[in-house]
Amino acid sequence: MPSDTYPGVAFVLIQHLDPNYKSILSDLIRSFTRMPVYEVTNWINIEPNCVYIIPPNRDMVLRDGVLQLIEPSQPRGRRLPIDIFFSSLAQDKKEKAIGIVLSGTGSDGTKGVQAIKAEGGMVMAQAPESSEYNNMPLSAIATGQVDYVLKPEEMPAQLINYIAYVFGKTRQVTSKFECLMKNIFNFLHIKTGHDFSHYKYGTINRRVERRMAIRNIENVDEYVRYLEQKPAEVEALFHDLLIGVTSFFRNPEAYEALQEQVIPCLFVGKYPESSIRIWVPGCSTGEEAYSIAILLQEQMDNFDQNFKVQIFATDIDSKAIEKARSGLYPANIAADMSSERLKRFFTLDSDGYYHIHHNIREMVIFSEQDIIKDPPFSKLDLISCRNLLIYMDKELQKKLIPLFHYALNPGGFLFLGPSENVGEFINLFDTLDRKSKLYIKKGGHSSEYFLSIGTFISPSMKSEARKPSGNVPVEIRPKLRELTEHAMLQYYAPASVLIDEHGNILYIYGRTGMYLEPASGEIGMNILSMAREGLRSELTTALHRAVINKAPVFHPRVRVKTNGNFTTINLAVRPVERNHDTTTWLNLFLVTFEETLELEQIETEEAISTDAGEKACETDVDVRILKLKKELQAKEESLKASNEELTTSNEELKSANEEMQSVNEELQSTNEELETSREELQSVNEELGTVNIELQNRVAELSQANNDMNNLLAGTGIGTIFVDHQLRIMRFTPPVTRLINLIPSDIGRPVGHIVSNLLGYDRLVEDIKEVLDSLIPKDIEVQTKENTWYLLGIRPYRTLENTIEGAVITFTDITEMKRVRLKESETMCRLVAVAHDASDAITLQDMEGNILAWNPKAESIYGWSEAEALSMNVSSMIPEGRKTEELLIVKKLSRAEVLEPYRTQRITKDGRIVDVWLTATSLVNEAGEVYAIATTEREIKLEDNEKKSPK
């Protein structure tokens, strides 16, 4: 920021810091700004024109303008401090929040960027080409939510302009302003085909103003003209209006309620071949749809049985749908779910992104759909429309809630966001969980039944739940007895049968053998085919009327033939009433066979006898007419029943036709999905072509590098052999063939099998194994039969990943060096012989006076042996009176000055002081520095003392 500018906002810097070291970031920042810089302590109020820096090993949030430090909830390596702070900033400051993502690794900050944008804030990101580590900026930009992509030096000016525009003006809504907003809605509708006029005004207004701030446009009139001239800005505004904030298992408590109270119910009454259908409108980038798919997969794993699941996930944002289809998410989703779910349903790629597993991806069908104008899906078991209705006005909500009711099956579920509800449509939905916003479509299941459904599939019943039998799903059986007994108690419990509307027997109570018998043919449990003679026609007619009229039907005094005799019964077919304690997803009917009382039986028999007597008196013609009339009456009743059935069938066909139209629309959506998949496959094919070209280039580069390496190894003249762990030859250079008999076909053979030209050295294999075990290089001088010397070097073969994959053996020609060394050795031997046999004392001392050499004559003159002298300093042999003079001489010698022999004194081992003539010479190294002093000392005898000077 410019040093002379105070923008009037607070700056908070969140950085990934090492938790084990004290941060010096505050001191560094102070040197670049005039604003006060603080390392945050807990519960600190933020002030404008100040800089606040997060301390190490802490996460930080902003609540009510106060910075609060919290202990990190995740281990190091999985912490997302930027996401945590950005999310709290968005919640606290709403549209006043500004987020800036700078250079960094990983994807931290991506979710926080989406949270800021959802509240109408502004986001900047550093241009990736200017970033040392561009992962964080790239991840933020990939969301499509970044307003400015700038280099760091360009950010201050743009930030100051934005702050001045957004926070520096007060705007009032006028009728003219509303008219201009209608123009903007028209532009959007023409360009995108989507109508935003029924979205909440405050949301639209904030996003329009933010676009104006980004374009530095002062008033709405000018912005409308800009939209008219720049169609690309209409598209940009459209994407800004889309709310793309979502995450896996958002509001975890609500998803726990969904998992416990709803997910098990979706499988009740379902066969494996039947479909579970779910609709997720406003799915954004797919996290919500995949979350529900994960819950369904977990439930199917509990059942140990697979069902066909179709989750229709729709949105008007084509870019979000593309991302959802890819099933690719950044590493920060690890904070949204347990590590177990992450490992089970996702795969981590080499770039640090998570891929959704194929079985979860196959459950979800993504397509573009405008919930306002496009037809809805139908026959749904669950609709999850979370955090979409809150952006729409009341008028639009009143249209969508009944739409959801139409799309759901009886007893279907509606899952809304935490700030949403069904409003005035309580007549369409019962509340299952008020806190979690779970609702049930009325006319199906009651809320009490589903509140207890969690115990429906108990552990003891799991085996039964997995083995359906007959025509009725096994999950119904635990409730049938309860339903039957409840109805029977109301009618004194005669022999009864519980059936469905098709006559399939679900439960039998009492002894019914007098009225029903097994029918011939395949085994079946249909009451109409099992009815005995005299009962079938009345039972068929009664059941049909009960199904049509939804009312009880009675047939008194029905004569049923049993074992050659006729029994008179009262037949009743009653619908099973639904109440708040029991319910079902089928239309059930209770058939009762009530025997008549004994008095009624006698009257019936007498009537039959009387009729028989009268008939005996009648002519055969009268008998025939009476019989035909009864048959005609029965046919009329049967015809009437058939007509009613035909009417019902027509209505069902009409309903089926409507359903087929809905299915056709779904198939059209699936076709679009397949078309998109084809385009994606074409894109993948093009990418594979590009990758193939890159691989060919890599092969060419590798071939060139291989040639360069071969020439390099050959040009050095150093023989080299590469062996693996099994000591098999992998490669060798031409010069090594002069020492070891190698040919190209020897590659792959053990190096110990090859004959060498070396003299006196046969430990090559053992030495290689020793180096591989200890990883310590080894150098050995070896000689060939041609009297040539080589330095044999053995070193571990290390890869770029620092792993050992064998050894490298080198042979360096040192023949010339050996000759020079031999000459130097011979010369040194001569010098040693001269010094040893000299008649003068010869010594060598370093510049500190430590004695380095001492010949026998020195031992004879001074009395100290060579071993004793080498541990002494020459200063111990100089009398106290001469030490100053000797120090001056040493200084001259250190400057490499040439001195004439001089007379001096030395102290012997027995304490005597002897006079000596001393010749001192400086020894100089190649750099011209004096490193030692050589002295030749001759003892002056008594007769010499008498002389004035030596000749």
PDB file of N, CA and C in Angstrom, residues 801-864:
ATOM      1  N   GLU A 801      15.835 -40.118  -6.377  1.00  0.00           N
ATOM      2  CA  GLU A 801      15.022 -40.263  -5.164  1.00  0.00           C
ATOM      3  C   GLU A 801      15.863 -40.713  -3.976  1.00  0.00           C
ATOM      4  N   ASN A 802      17.205 -40.713  -4.154  1.00  0.00           N
ATOM      5  CA  ASN A 802      18.147 -41.071  -3.091  1.00  0.00           C
ATOM      6  C   ASN A 802      17.987 -42.526  -2.657  1.00  0.00           C
ATOM      7  N   THR A 803      17.693 -43.399  -3.590  1.00  0.00           N
ATOM      8  CA  THR A 803      17.662 -44.827  -3.295  1.00  0.00           C
ATOM      9  C   THR A 803      18.869 -45.481  -3.952  1.00  0.00           C
ATOM     10  N   ILE A 804      19.375 -46.544  -3.338  1.00  0.00           N
ATOM     11  CA  ILE A 804      20.559 -47.250  -3.829  1.00  0.00           C
ATOM     12  C   ILE A 804      20.102 -48.379  -4.741  1.00  0.00           C
ATOM     13  N   GLU A 805      20.595 -48.361  -5.976  1.00  0.00           N
ATOM     14  CA  GLU A 805      20.185 -49.384  -6.932  1.00  0.00           C
ATOM     15  C   GLU A 805      21.391 -50.098  -7.541  1.00  0.00           C
ATOM     16  N   GLY A 806      22.516 -50.146  -6.805  1.00  0.00           N
ATOM     17  CA  GLY A 806      23.700 -50.850  -7.290  1.00  0.00           C
ATOM     18  C   GLY A 806      24.964 -50.090  -6.944  1.00  0.00           C
ATOM     19  N   ALA A 807      25.984 -50.271  -7.773  1.00  0.00           N
ATOM     20  CA  ALA A 807      27.272 -49.631  -7.501  1.00  0.00           C
ATOM     21  C   ALA A 807      27.900 -49.175  -8.828  1.00  0.00           C
ATOM     22  N   VAL A 808      28.814 -48.187  -8.700  1.00  0.00           N
ATOM     23  CA  VAL A 808      29.563 -47.672  -9.834  1.00  0.00           C
ATOM     24  C   VAL A 808      31.045 -47.959  -9.579  1.00  0.00           C
ATOM     25  N   ILE A 809      31.689 -48.619 -10.556  1.00  0.00           N
ATOM     26  CA  ILE A 809      33.112 -48.981 -10.429  1.00  0.00           C
ATOM     27  C   ILE A 809      33.879 -48.174 -11.480  1.00  0.00           C
ATOM     28  N   THR A 810      34.885 -47.406 -11.026  1.00  0.00           N
ATOM     29  CA  THR A 810      35.659 -46.574 -11.945  1.00  0.00           C
ATOM     30  C   THR A 810      37.130 -46.954 -11.873  1.00  0.00           C
ATOM     31  N   PHE A 811      37.820 -46.825 -13.009  1.00  0.00           N
ATOM     32  CA  PHE A 811      39.264 -47.085 -13.108  1.00  0.00           C
ATOM     33  C   PHE A 811      39.919 -45.835 -13.692  1.00  0.00           C
ATOM     34  N   THR A 812      40.699 -45.118 -12.845  1.00  0.00           N
ATOM     35  CA  THR A 812      41.362 -43.881 -13.269  1.00  0.00           C
ATOM     36  C   THR A 812      42.860 -44.154 -13.404  1.00  0.00           C
ATOM     37  N   ASP A 813      43.441 -43.830 -14.550  1.00  0.00           N
ATOM     38  CA  ASP A 813      44.859 -44.091 -14.837  1.00  0.00           C
ATOM     39  C   ASP A 813      45.717 -43.172 -13.978  1.00  0.00           C
ATOM     40  N   ILE A 814      46.538 -43.782 -13.104  1.00  0.00           N
ATOM     41  CA  ILE A 814      47.432 -43.003 -12.225  1.00  0.00           C
ATOM     42  C   ILE A 814      48.886 -43.407 -12.437  1.00  0.00           C
ATOM     43  N   THR A 815      49.190 -43.982 -13.627  1.00  0.00           N
ATOM     44  CA  THR A 815      50.551 -44.466 -13.883  1.00  0.00           C
ATOM     45  C   THR A 815      51.575 -43.340 -13.781  1.00  0.00           C
ATOM     46  N   GLU A 816      51.288 -42.204 -14.406  1.00  0.00           N
ATOM     47  CA  GLU A 816      52.218 -41.081 -14.367  1.00  0.00           C
ATOM     48  C   GLU A 816      52.386 -40.576 -12.950  1.00  0.00           C
ATOM     49  N   MET A 817      51.290 -40.511 -12.221  1.00  0.00           N
ATOM     50  CA  MET A 817      51.379 -40.046 -10.834  1.00  0.00           C
ATOM     51  C   MET A 817      52.224 -41.000  -9.995  1.00  0.00           C
ATOM     52  N   LYS A 818      52.107 -42.310 -10.254  1.00  0.00           N
ATOM     53  CA  LYS A 818      52.925 -43.288  -9.517  1.00  0.00           C
ATOM     54  C   LYS A 818      54.406 -43.087  -9.830  1.00  0.00           C
ATOM     55  N   ARG A 819      54.758 -42.792 -11.117  1.00  0.00           N
ATOM     56  CA  ARG A 819      56.179 -42.563 -11.470  1.00  0.00           C
ATOM     57  C   ARG A 819      56.718 -41.356 -10.727  1.00  0.00           C
ATOM     58  N   VAL A 820      55.943 -40.248 -10.735  1.00  0.00           N
ATOM     59  CA  VAL A 820      56.389 -39.035 -10.043  1.00  0.00           C
ATOM     60  C   VAL A 820      56.544 -39.312  -8.561  1.00  0.00           C
ATOM     61  N   ARG A 821      55.574 -40.041  -8.002  1.00  0.00           N
ATOM     62  CA  ARG A 821      55.631 -40.343  -6.574  1.00  0.00           C
ATOM     63  C   ARG A 821      56.852 -41.191  -6.255  1.00  0.00           C
ATOM     64  N   LEU A 822      57.226 -42.124  -7.169  1.00  0.00           N
ATOM     65  CA  LEU A 822      58.382 -42.985  -6.947  1.00  0.00           C
ATOM     66  C   LEU A 822      59.672 -42.156  -6.967  1.00  0.00           C
ATOM     67  N   LYS A 823      59.754 -41.218  -7.938  1.00  0.00           N
ATOM     68  CA  LYS A 823      60.934 -40.354  -7.994  1.00  0.00           C
ATOM     69  C   LYS A 823      61.049 -39.525  -6.724  1.00  0.00           C
ATOM     70  N   GLU A 824      59.917 -38.966  -6.296  1.00  0.00           N
ATOM     71  CA  GLU A 824      59.952 -38.162  -5.072  1.00  0.00           C
ATOM     72  C   GLU A 824      60.341 -39.010  -3.877  1.00  0.00           C
ATOM     73  N   SER A 825      59.925 -40.236  -3.863  1.00  0.00           N
ATOM     74  CA  SER A 825      60.269 -41.125  -2.746  1.00  0.00           C
ATOM     75  C   SER A 825      61.776 -41.408  -2.729  1.00  0.00           C
ATOM     76  N   GLU A 826      62.350 -41.642  -3.924  1.00  0.00           N
ATOM     77  CA  GLU A 826      63.786 -41.904  -3.993  1.00  0.00           C
ATOM     78  C   GLU A 826      64.569 -40.679  -3.534  1.00  0.00           C
ATOM     79  N   THR A 827      64.158 -39.500  -4.004  1.00  0.00           N
ATOM     80  CA  THR A 827      64.846 -38.265  -3.591  1.00  0.00           C
ATOM     81  C   THR A 827      64.739 -38.079  -2.090  1.00  0.00           C
ATOM     82  N   MET A 828      63.572 -38.354  -1.537  1.00  0.00           N
ATOM     83  CA  MET A 828      63.370 -38.187  -0.106  1.00  0.00           C
ATOM     84  C   MET A 828      64.256 -39.153   0.673  1.00  0.00           C
ATOM     85  N   CYS A 829      64.417 -40.364   0.137  1.00  0.00           N
ATOM     86  CA  CYS A 829      65.279 -41.345   0.831  1.00  0.00           C
ATOM     87  C   CYS A 829      66.728 -40.840   0.888  1.00  0.00           C
ATOM     88  N   ARG A 830      67.177 -40.244  -0.208  1.00  0.00           N
ATOM     89  CA  ARG A 830      68.548 -39.704  -0.207  1.00  0.00           C
ATOM     90  C   ARG A 830      68.692 -38.599   0.829  1.00  0.00           C
ATOM     91  N   LEU A 831      67.705 -37.701   0.851  1.00  0.00           N
ATOM     92  CA  LEU A 831      67.766 -36.598   1.809  1.00  0.00           C
ATOM     93  C   LEU A 831      67.754 -37.108   3.233  1.00  0.00           C
ATOM     94  N   VAL A 832      66.961 -38.126   3.482  1.00  0.00           N
ATOM     95  CA  VAL A 832      66.900 -38.702   4.829  1.00  0.00           C
ATOM     96  C   VAL A 832      68.254 -39.297   5.199  1.00  0.00           C
ATOM     97  N   ALA A 833      68.895 -39.973   4.237  1.00  0.00           N
ATOM     98  CA  ALA A 833      70.213 -40.580   4.520  1.00  0.00           C
ATOM     99  C   ALA A 833      71.247 -39.504   4.836  1.00  0.00           C
ATOM    100  N   VAL A 834      71.219 -38.404   4.060  1.00  0.00           N
ATOM    101  CA  VAL A 834      72.171 -37.308   4.299  1.00  0.00           C
ATOM    102  C   VAL A 834      71.974 -36.725   5.683  1.00  0.00           C
ATOM    103  N   ALA A 835      70.677 -36.446   6.030  1.00  0.00           N
ATOM    104  CA  ALA A 835      70.388 -35.835   7.326  1.00  0.00           C
ATOM    105  C   ALA A 835      70.760 -36.769   8.463  1.00  0.00           C
ATOM    106  N   HIS A 836      70.563 -38.080   8.247  1.00  0.00           N
ATOM    107  CA  HIS A 836      70.826 -39.047   9.320  1.00  0.00           C
ATOM    108  C   HIS A 836      72.320 -39.160   9.594  1.00  0.00           C
ATOM    109  N   ASP A 837      73.140 -39.081   8.538  1.00  0.00           N
ATOM    110  CA  ASP A 837      74.577 -39.292   8.708  1.00  0.00           C
ATOM    111  C   ASP A 837      75.355 -37.984   8.852  1.00  0.00           C
ATOM    112  N   ALA A 838      74.676 -36.863   8.887  1.00  0.00           N
ATOM    113  CA  ALA A 838      75.366 -35.572   8.970  1.00  0.00           C
ATOM    114  C   ALA A 838      76.082 -35.429  10.310  1.00  0.00           C
ATOM    115  N   SER A 839      77.167 -34.630  10.309  1.00  0.00           N
ATOM    116  CA  SER A 839      77.933 -34.397  11.537  1.00  0.00           C
ATOM    117  C   SER A 839      77.407 -33.200  12.304  1.00  0.00           C
ATOM    118  N   ASP A 840      76.420 -32.543  11.770  1.00  0.00           N
ATOM    119  CA  ASP A 840      75.779 -31.405  12.440  1.00  0.00           C
ATOM    120  C   ASP A 840      74.365 -31.816  12.866  1.00  0.00           C
ATOM    121  N   ALA A 841      73.886 -31.094  13.884  1.00  0.00           N
ATOM    122  CA  ALA A 841      72.492 -31.299  14.323  1.00  0.00           C
ATOM    123  C   ALA A 841      71.554 -30.630  13.318  1.00  0.00           C
ATOM    124  N   ILE A 842      70.607 -31.429  12.760  1.00  0.00           N
ATOM    125  CA  ILE A 842      69.623 -30.889  11.799  1.00  0.00           C
ATOM    126  C   ILE A 842      68.222 -31.035  12.401  1.00  0.00           C
ATOM    127  N   THR A 843      67.516 -29.912  12.474  1.00  0.00           N
ATOM    128  CA  THR A 843      66.154 -29.929  13.047  1.00  0.00           C
ATOM    129  C   THR A 843      65.191 -29.221  12.097  1.00  0.00           C
ATOM    130  N   LEU A 844      63.878 -29.493  12.328  1.00  0.00           N
ATOM    131  CA  LEU A 844      62.790 -28.836  11.558  1.00  0.00           C
ATOM    132  C   LEU A 844      61.714 -28.433  12.552  1.00  0.00           C
ATOM    133  N   GLN A 845      61.285 -27.183  12.481  1.00  0.00           N
ATOM    134  CA  GLN A 845      60.262 -26.694  13.406  1.00  0.00           C
ATOM    135  C   GLN A 845      59.218 -25.885  12.629  1.00  0.00           C
ATOM    136  N   ASP A 846      57.987 -25.906  13.152  1.00  0.00           N
ATOM    137  CA  ASP A 846      56.945 -25.101  12.483  1.00  0.00           C
ATOM    138  C   ASP A 846      57.021 -23.670  12.976  1.00  0.00           C
ATOM    139  N   MET A 847      56.075 -22.834  12.522  1.00  0.00           N
ATOM    140  CA  MET A 847      56.158 -21.415  12.824  1.00  0.00           C
ATOM    141  C   MET A 847      55.819 -21.119  14.283  1.00  0.00           C
ATOM    142  N   GLU A 848      55.293 -22.105  15.010  1.00  0.00           N
ATOM    143  CA  GLU A 848      55.035 -21.903  16.443  1.00  0.00           C
ATOM    144  C   GLU A 848      56.183 -22.451  17.281  1.00  0.00           C
ATOM    145  N   GLY A 849      57.216 -23.036  16.639  1.00  0.00           N
ATOM    146  CA  GLY A 849      58.370 -23.525  17.372  1.00  0.00           C
ATOM    147  C   GLY A 849      58.294 -24.987  17.719  1.00  0.00           C
ATOM    148  N   ASN A 850      57.217 -25.692  17.313  1.00  0.00           N
ATOM    149  CA  ASN A 850      57.112 -27.118  17.603  1.00  0.00           C
ATOM    150  C   ASN A 850      58.106 -27.881  16.733  1.00  0.00           C
ATOM    151  N   ILE A 851      58.902 -28.772  17.367  1.00  0.00           N
ATOM    152  CA  ILE A 851      59.944 -29.518  16.658  1.00  0.00           C
ATOM    153  C   ILE A 851      59.279 -30.612  15.843  1.00  0.00           C
ATOM    154  N   LEU A 852      59.633 -30.644  14.518  1.00  0.00           N
ATOM    155  CA  LEU A 852      59.030 -31.612  13.614  1.00  0.00           C
ATOM    156  C   LEU A 852      60.028 -32.685  13.187  1.00  0.00           C
ATOM    157  N   ALA A 853      61.332 -32.404  13.210  1.00  0.00           N
ATOM    158  CA  ALA A 853      62.358 -33.387  12.817  1.00  0.00           C
ATOM    159  C   ALA A 853      63.582 -33.217  13.718  1.00  0.00           C
ATOM    160  N   TRP A 854      64.355 -34.352  13.936  1.00  0.00           N
ATOM    161  CA  TRP A 854      65.461 -34.357  14.931  1.00  0.00           C
ATOM    162  C   TRP A 854      66.383 -35.502  14.546  1.00  0.00           C
ATOM    163  N   ASN A 855      67.622 -35.154  14.062  1.00  0.00           N
ATOM    164  CA  ASN A 855      68.505 -36.222  13.587  1.00  0.00           C
ATOM    165  C   ASN A 855      69.384 -36.742  14.733  1.00  0.00           C
ATOM    166  N   PRO A 856      70.136 -37.827  14.500  1.00  0.00           N
ATOM    167  CA  PRO A 856      70.951 -38.424  15.587  1.00  0.00           C
ATOM    168  C   PRO A 856      71.988 -37.461  16.158  1.00  0.00           C
ATOM    169  N   LYS A 857      72.605 -36.599  15.324  1.00  0.00           N
ATOM    170  CA  LYS A 857      73.610 -35.674  15.839  1.00  0.00           C
ATOM    171  C   LYS A 857      72.988 -34.689  16.823  1.00  0.00           C
ATOM    172  N   ALA A 858      71.729 -34.262  16.579  1.00  0.00           N
ATOM    173  CA  ALA A 858      71.040 -33.378  17.527  1.00  0.00           C
ATOM    174  C   ALA A 858      70.847 -34.097  18.852  1.00  0.00           C
ATOM    175  N   GLU A 859      70.546 -35.390  18.751  1.00  0.00           N
ATOM    176  CA  GLU A 859      70.385 -36.177  19.979  1.00  0.00           C
ATOM    177  C   GLU A 859      71.712 -36.258  20.732  1.00  0.00           C
ATOM    178  N   SER A 860      72.857 -36.347  19.970  1.00  0.00           N
ATOM    179  CA  SER A 860      74.179 -36.450  20.596  1.00  0.00           C
ATOM    180  C   SER A 860      74.564 -35.135  21.269  1.00  0.00           C
ATOM    181  N   ILE A 861      74.229 -34.013  20.640  1.00  0.00           N
ATOM    182  CA  ILE A 861      74.645 -32.722  21.186  1.00  0.00           C
ATOM    183  C   ILE A 861      73.792 -32.340  22.387  1.00  0.00           C
ATOM    184  N   TYR A 862      72.472 -32.483  22.272  1.00  0.00           N
ATOM    185  CA  TYR A 862      71.574 -31.932  23.293  1.00  0.00           C
ATOM    186  C   TYR A 862      71.075 -32.958  24.306  1.00  0.00           C
ATOM    187  N   GLY A 863      71.195 -34.235  23.981  1.00  0.00           N
ATOM    188  CA  GLY A 863      70.849 -35.241  24.968  1.00  0.00           C
ATOM    189  C   GLY A 863      69.409 -35.765  24.867  1.00  0.00           C
ATOM    190  N   TRP A 864      68.523 -35.089  24.185  1.00  0.00           N
ATOM    191  CA  TRP A 864      67.132 -35.584  24.050  1.00  0.00           C
ATOM    192  C   TRP A 864      67.020 -36.574  22.903  1.00  0.00           C
TER     193      TRP A 864
END
